Coordinates of C-alpha atoms and ligand atoms in Angstrom, one line a residue:
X769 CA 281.0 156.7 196.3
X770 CA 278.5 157.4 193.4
X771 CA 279.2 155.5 189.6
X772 CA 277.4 155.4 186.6
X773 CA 277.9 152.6 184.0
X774 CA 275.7 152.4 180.3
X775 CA 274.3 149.9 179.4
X776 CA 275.6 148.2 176.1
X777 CA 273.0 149.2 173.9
X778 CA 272.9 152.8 175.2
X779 CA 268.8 152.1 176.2
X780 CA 269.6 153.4 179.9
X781 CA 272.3 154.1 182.5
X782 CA 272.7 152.3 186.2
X783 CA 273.3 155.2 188.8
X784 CA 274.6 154.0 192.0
X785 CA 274.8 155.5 195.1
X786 CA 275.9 154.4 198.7
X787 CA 272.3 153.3 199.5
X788 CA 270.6 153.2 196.3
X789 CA 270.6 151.7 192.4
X790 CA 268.6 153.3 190.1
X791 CA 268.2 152.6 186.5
X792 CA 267.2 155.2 183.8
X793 CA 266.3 155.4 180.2
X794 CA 267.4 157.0 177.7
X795 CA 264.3 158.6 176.6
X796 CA 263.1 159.5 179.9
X797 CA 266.6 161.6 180.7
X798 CA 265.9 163.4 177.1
X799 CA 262.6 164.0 178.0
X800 CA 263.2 165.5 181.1
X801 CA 266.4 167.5 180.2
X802 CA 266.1 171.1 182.1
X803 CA 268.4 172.7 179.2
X804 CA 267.1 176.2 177.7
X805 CA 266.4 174.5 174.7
X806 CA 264.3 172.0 175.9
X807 CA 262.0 173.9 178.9
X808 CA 261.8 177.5 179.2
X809 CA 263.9 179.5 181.5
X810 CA 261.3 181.8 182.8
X811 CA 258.3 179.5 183.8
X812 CA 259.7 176.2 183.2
X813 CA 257.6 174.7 180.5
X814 CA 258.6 172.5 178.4
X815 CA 259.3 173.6 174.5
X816 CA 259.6 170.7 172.6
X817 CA 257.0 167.5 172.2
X818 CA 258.0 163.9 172.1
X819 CA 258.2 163.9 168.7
X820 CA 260.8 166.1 168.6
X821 CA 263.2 163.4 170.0
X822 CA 264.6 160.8 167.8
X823 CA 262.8 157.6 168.5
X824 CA 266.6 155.6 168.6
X825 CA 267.6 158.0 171.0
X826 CA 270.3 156.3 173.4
X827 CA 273.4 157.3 175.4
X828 CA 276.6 158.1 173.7
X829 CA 277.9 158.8 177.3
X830 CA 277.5 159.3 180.3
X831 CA 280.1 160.9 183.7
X832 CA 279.9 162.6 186.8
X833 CA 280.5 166.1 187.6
X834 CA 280.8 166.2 191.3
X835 CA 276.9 166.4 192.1
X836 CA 275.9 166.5 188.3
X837 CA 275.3 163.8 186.0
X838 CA 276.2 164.3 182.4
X839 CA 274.9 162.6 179.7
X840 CA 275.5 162.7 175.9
X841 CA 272.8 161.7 173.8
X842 CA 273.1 160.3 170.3
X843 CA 271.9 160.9 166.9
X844 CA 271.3 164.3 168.5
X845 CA 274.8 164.9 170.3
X846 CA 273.4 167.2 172.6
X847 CA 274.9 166.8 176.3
X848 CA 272.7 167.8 179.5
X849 CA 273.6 167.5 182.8
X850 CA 271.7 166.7 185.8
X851 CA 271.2 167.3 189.5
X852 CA 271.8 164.2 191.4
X853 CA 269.5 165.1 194.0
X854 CA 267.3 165.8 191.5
X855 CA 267.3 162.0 189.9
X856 CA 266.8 160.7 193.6
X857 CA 263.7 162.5 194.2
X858 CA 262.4 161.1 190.3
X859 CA 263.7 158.1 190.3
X860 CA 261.1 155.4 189.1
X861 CA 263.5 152.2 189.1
X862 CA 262.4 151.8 193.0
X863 CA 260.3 148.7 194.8
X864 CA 257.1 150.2 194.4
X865 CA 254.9 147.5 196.1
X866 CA 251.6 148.6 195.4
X867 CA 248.1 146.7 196.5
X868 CA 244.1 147.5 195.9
X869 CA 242.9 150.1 198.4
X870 CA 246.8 151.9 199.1
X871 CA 247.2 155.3 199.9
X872 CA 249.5 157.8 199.0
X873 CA 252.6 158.4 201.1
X874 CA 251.1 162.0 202.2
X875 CA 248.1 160.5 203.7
X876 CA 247.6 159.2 207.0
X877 CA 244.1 157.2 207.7
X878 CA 242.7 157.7 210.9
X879 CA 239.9 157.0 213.4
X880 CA 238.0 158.0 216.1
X881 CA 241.2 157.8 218.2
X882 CA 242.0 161.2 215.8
X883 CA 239.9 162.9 218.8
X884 CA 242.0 164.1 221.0
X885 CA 244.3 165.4 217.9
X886 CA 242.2 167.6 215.6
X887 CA 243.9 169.7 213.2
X888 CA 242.9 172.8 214.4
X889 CA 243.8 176.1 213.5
X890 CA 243.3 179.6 214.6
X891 CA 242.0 181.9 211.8
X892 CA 244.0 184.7 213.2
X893 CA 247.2 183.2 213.2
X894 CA 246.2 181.4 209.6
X895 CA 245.3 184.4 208.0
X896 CA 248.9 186.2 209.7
X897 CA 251.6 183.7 210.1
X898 CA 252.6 181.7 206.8
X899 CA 254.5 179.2 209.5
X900 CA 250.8 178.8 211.1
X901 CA 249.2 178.3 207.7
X902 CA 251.5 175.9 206.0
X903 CA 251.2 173.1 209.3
X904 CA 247.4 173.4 209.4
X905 CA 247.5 172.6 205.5
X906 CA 249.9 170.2 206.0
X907 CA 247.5 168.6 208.7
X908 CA 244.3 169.2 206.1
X909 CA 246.5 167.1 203.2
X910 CA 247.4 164.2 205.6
X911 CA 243.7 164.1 207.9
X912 CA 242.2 165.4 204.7
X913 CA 239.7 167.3 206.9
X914 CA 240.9 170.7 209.7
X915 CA 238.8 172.6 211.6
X916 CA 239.0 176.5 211.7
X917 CA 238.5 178.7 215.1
X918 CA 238.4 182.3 216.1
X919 CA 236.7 183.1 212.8
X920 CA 234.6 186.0 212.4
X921 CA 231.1 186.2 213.0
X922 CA 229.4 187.3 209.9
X923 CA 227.8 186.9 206.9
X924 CA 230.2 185.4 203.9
X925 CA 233.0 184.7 206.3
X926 CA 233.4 181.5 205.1
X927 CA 235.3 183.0 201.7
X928 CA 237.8 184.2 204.2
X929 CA 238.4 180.4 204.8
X930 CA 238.6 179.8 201.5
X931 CA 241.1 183.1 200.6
X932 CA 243.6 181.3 202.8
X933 CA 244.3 178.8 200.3
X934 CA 242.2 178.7 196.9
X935 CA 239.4 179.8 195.1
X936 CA 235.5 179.2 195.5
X937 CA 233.6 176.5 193.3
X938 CA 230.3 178.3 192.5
X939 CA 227.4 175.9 191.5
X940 CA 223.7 175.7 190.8
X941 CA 222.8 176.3 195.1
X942 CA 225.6 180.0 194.0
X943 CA 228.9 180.8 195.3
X944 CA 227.9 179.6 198.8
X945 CA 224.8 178.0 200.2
X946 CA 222.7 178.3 203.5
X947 CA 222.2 175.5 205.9
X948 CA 219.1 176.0 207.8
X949 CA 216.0 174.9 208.2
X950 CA 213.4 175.7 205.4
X951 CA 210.2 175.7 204.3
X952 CA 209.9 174.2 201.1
X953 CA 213.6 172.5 201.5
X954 CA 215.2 171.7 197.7
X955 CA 217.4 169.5 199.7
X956 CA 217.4 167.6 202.7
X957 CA 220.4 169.5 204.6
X958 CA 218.4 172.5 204.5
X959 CA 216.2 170.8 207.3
X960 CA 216.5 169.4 210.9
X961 CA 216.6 166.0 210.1
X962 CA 220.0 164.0 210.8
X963 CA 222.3 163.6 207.8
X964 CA 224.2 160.3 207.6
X965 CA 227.6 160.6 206.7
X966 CA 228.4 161.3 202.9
X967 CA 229.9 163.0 200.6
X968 CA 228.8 166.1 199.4
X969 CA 227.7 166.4 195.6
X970 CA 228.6 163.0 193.9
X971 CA 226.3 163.5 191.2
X972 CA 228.7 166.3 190.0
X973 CA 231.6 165.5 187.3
X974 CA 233.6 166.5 188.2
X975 CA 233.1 166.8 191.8
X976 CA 234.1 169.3 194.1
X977 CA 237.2 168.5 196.1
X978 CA 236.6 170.5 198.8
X979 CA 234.1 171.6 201.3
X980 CA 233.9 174.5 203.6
X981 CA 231.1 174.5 206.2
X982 CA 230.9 177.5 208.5
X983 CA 228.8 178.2 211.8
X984 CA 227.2 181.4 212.5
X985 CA 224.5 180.2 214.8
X986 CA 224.3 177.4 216.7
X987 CA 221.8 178.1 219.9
X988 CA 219.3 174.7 219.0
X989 CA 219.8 171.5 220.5
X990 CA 221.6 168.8 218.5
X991 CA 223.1 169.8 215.4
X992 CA 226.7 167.9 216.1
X993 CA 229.1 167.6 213.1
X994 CA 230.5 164.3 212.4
X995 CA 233.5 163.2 210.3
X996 CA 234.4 160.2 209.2
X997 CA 237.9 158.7 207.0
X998 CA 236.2 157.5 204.0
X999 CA 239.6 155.6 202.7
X1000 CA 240.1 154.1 206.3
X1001 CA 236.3 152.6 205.8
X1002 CA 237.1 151.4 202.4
X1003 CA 240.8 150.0 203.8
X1004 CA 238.8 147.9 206.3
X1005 CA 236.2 146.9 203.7
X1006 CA 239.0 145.5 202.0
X1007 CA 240.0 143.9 205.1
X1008 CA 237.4 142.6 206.6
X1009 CA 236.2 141.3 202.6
X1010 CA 238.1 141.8 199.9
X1011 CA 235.4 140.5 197.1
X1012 CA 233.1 143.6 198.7
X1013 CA 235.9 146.0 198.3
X1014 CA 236.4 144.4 194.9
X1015 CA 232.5 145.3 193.1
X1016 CA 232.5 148.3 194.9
X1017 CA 235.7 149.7 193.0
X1018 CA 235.1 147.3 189.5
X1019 CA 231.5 148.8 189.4
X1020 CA 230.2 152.4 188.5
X1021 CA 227.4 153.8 190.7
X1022 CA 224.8 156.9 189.5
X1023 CA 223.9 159.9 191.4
X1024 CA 221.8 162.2 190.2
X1025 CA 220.1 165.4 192.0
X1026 CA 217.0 166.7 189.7
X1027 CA 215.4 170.1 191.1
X1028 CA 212.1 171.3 189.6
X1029 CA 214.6 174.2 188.8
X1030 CA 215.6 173.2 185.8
X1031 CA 218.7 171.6 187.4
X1032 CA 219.6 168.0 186.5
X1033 CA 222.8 166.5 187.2
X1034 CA 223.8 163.4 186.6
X1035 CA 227.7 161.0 187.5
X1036 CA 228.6 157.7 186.8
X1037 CA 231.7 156.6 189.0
X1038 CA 232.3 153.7 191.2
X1039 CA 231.8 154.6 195.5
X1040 CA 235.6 153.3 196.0
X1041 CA 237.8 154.6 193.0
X1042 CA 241.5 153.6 192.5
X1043 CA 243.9 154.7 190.6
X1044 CA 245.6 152.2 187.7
X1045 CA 248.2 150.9 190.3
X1046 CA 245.3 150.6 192.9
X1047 CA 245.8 153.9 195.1
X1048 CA 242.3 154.9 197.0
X1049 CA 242.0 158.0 194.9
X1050 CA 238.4 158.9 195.7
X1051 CA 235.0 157.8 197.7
X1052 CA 231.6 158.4 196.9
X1053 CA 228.9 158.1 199.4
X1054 CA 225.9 159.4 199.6
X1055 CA 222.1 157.8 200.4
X1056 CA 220.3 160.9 199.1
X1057 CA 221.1 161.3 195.9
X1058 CA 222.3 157.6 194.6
X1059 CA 220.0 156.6 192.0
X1060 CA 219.3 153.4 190.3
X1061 CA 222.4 151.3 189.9
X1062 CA 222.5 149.8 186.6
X1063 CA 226.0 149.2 185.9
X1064 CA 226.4 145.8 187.7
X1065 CA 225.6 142.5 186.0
X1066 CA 223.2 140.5 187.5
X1067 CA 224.6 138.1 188.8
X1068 CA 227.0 140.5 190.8
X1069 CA 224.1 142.7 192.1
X1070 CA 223.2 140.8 195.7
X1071 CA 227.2 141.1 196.1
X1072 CA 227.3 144.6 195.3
X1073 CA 224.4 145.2 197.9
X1074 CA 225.7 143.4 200.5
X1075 CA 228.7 145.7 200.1
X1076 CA 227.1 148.6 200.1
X1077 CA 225.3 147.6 203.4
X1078 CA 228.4 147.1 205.0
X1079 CA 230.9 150.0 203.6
X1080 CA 227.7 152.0 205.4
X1081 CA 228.1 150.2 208.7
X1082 CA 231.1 150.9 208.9
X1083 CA 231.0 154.3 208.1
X1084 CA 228.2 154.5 210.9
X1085 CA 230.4 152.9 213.4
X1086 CA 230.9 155.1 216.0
X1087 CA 234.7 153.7 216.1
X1088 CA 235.3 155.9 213.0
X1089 CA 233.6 158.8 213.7
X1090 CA 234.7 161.9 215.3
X1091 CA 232.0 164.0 216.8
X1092 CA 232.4 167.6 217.6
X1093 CA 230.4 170.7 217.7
X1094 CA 230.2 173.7 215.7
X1095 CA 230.1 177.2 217.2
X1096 CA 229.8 180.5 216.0
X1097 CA 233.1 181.8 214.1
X1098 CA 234.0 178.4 214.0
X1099 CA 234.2 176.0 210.7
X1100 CA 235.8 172.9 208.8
X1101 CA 236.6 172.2 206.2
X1102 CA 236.7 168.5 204.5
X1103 CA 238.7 166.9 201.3
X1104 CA 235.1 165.8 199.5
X1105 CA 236.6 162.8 197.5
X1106 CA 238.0 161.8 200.9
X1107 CA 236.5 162.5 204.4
X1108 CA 232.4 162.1 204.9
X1109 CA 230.2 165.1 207.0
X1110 CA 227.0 164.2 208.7
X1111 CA 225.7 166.3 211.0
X1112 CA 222.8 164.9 213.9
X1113 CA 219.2 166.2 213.8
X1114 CA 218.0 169.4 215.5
X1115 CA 215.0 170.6 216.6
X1116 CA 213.2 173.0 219.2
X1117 CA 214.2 176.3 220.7
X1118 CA 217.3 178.2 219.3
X1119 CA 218.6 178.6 215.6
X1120 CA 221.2 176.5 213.7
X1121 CA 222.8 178.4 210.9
X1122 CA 225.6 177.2 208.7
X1123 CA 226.9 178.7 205.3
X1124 CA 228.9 176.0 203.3
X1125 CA 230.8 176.5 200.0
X1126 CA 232.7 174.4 197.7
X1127 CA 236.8 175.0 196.9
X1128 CA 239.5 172.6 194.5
X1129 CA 242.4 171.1 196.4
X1130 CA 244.7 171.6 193.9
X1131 CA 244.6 175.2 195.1
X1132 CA 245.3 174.1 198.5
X1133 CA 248.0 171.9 197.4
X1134 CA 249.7 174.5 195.8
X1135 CA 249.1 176.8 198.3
X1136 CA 250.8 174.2 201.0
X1137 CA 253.8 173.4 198.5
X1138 CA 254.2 177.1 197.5
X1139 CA 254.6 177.8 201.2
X1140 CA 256.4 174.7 202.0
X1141 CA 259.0 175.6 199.1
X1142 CA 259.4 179.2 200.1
X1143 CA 260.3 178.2 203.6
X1144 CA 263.0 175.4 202.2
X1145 CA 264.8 178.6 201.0
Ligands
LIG1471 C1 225.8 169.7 203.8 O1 225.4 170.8 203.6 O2 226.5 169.0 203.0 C2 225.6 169.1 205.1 O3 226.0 167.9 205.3 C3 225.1 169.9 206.2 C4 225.9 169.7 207.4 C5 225.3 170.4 208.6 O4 224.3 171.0 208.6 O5 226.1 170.5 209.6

């Protein structure tokens, strides 16, 4: 049995429902009313700014309408109804316990224990079945990291990854870069040498969300691909000490990369960001390109180290790490504020060629709710 009482003043309403109570203001129901006049039929938007509605605005009255809710607003009069379910899914008036270093509902930290369940999808059947597409994105926005297989072997096929769900990010290295080793390397992934586990570009603002790295040869010894959860590290920094957690998220950090290419780039963000109400929302680690951290007071510096020191162990702990191997035709792709790459050192007979490439996951999101929604229907 669902009622609806308002308050005395008319300020907001008390919805109740067999297994929920839920509160809502008057201004937030006028602001969010899905009548013609207020958001546009066709795409949605919506027509009229908050100025446009009376700052006493209050309910006159308010009934239900089987599984509508309708309200009558005064000065303005105007009545809107809404969809029940539709109040459920918005409701704000709910127990939102919230501490430092959370994580969103759609996101499941992992660990090496992830091993023997990769998200792993097969490039025919993602590029063919919307079904196929949607769980392996689905997999990508909870692991925050998938591996592709049964790609095609060729130059550029990485932007066939990348036409699955969004659009290219082209930087200074150009719409895609080559990993291999070099002569005169302008950066230290286009060697042999091991990589330890980072994320790629922090010295970007803003930086890319995504990262696509594809094999096309893999004949050398070594070369291994390892992932790490970067928001499972910083939930057991937090753990394990919560003052390092603390001056790694209170402080900002630099990167920088500086080419003799006329290429400097420059960020100042914190290596654990949160969100106002404390959600992980981002990690940045990286040893290359850090630069000289001069955001910290001094007094808070040796702390700030000494967290540092040990956010790295623990992304080094084998115990977080998955380890797997590239081959030909085969990629991943990782969520950059998110999951770390590193990749072991390689040397001697056979070749080692990667192409990598940057995407946005707010193209992937879409992509996945898009699909998600059409399949609802
Ligand atoms: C990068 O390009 O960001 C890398 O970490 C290279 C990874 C690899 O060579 O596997």
């Amino acid at each position: 049995m669902t009622s609806v009482t308002v308050d005395l003043s008319g300020e907001h309403l008390t919805l109740v429902t067999s297994n929920s109570r839920r509160r809502f203001h008057a201004i937030w129901l006028r602001d969010n009313a899905g009548d013609p006049e207020t958001r546009a039929p066709g795409n949605g938007q919506r027509l009229i700014a908050v100025r446009d509605i009376p700052a006493d605005t209050r309910i006159d009255d308010a009934d239900l309408k089987g599984n509508l809710l309708e309200v009558r607003f005064a000065p303005e009069g105007k009545v809107v109804g809404y969809d029940l379910g539709w109040l459920e899914a918005h409701a704000y008036d709910t127990d939102q316990p919230r501490q430092r270093g959370c994580t969103a509902r759609s996101v499941e930290v992992w660990d090496a224990q992830l091993m023997g369940n990769l998200p792993v999808g097969d490039y025919m059947e993602l590029s063919r079945n919307d079904a196929a597409l949607s769980q392996w994105l689905g997999l990508v926005t909870k692991y925050g990291f998938g591996k592709v297989v049964n790609g095609p072997i060729e130059d550029g096929a990485l932007f066939k990854i990348v036409d699955l769900f969004g659009y290219v990010r082209e930087t200074n290295y150009g719409r895609h870069f080559d990993v291999r080793t070099e002569v005169n390397p302008t950066n230290l992934a286009f060697t042999g040498l091991g990589l330890q586990a980072h994320t790629d570009n922090p010295y970007r603002d803003p930086v890319p969300t995504l990262q696509v790295l594809y094999c096309l040869e893999s004949s050398a010894a070594g070369g291994e691909n390892m992932v790490v959860d970067g928001f499972a590290a910083a939930k057991r920094l937090r753990e394990e000490n919560e003052a390092y957690f603390d001056v790694l998220a209170d402080h900002c950090a630099r990167f920088e990369y500086a080419s003799a290419t006329g290429v400097c780039l420059t960020s100042r963000r914190p290596m654990i960001e949160l969100a106002p109400d404390g959600e992980l929302i981002a990690v940045r680690f990286n040893n290359r390109s850090l630069s000289a951290i001069t955001d910290v007071p001094f007094d808070k510096m040796a702390t700030y180290y000494a967290a540092y020191r040990r956010f790295g162990e623990i992304i080094d702990d084998t115990a977080m790490e998955i380890t797997f191997r590239l081959n030909p035709g085969e990629a991943f792709l990782v969520d950059n504020t998110r999951v770390l790459h590193a990749r072991k050192g390689y040397s001697g007979e056979g070749t080692r060629w990667l192409q990598g490439c940057y995407a946005d996951k707010d193209g992937l999101r879409s992509t996945y709710d898009a699909l998600c929604h059409a399949q609802a229907l």
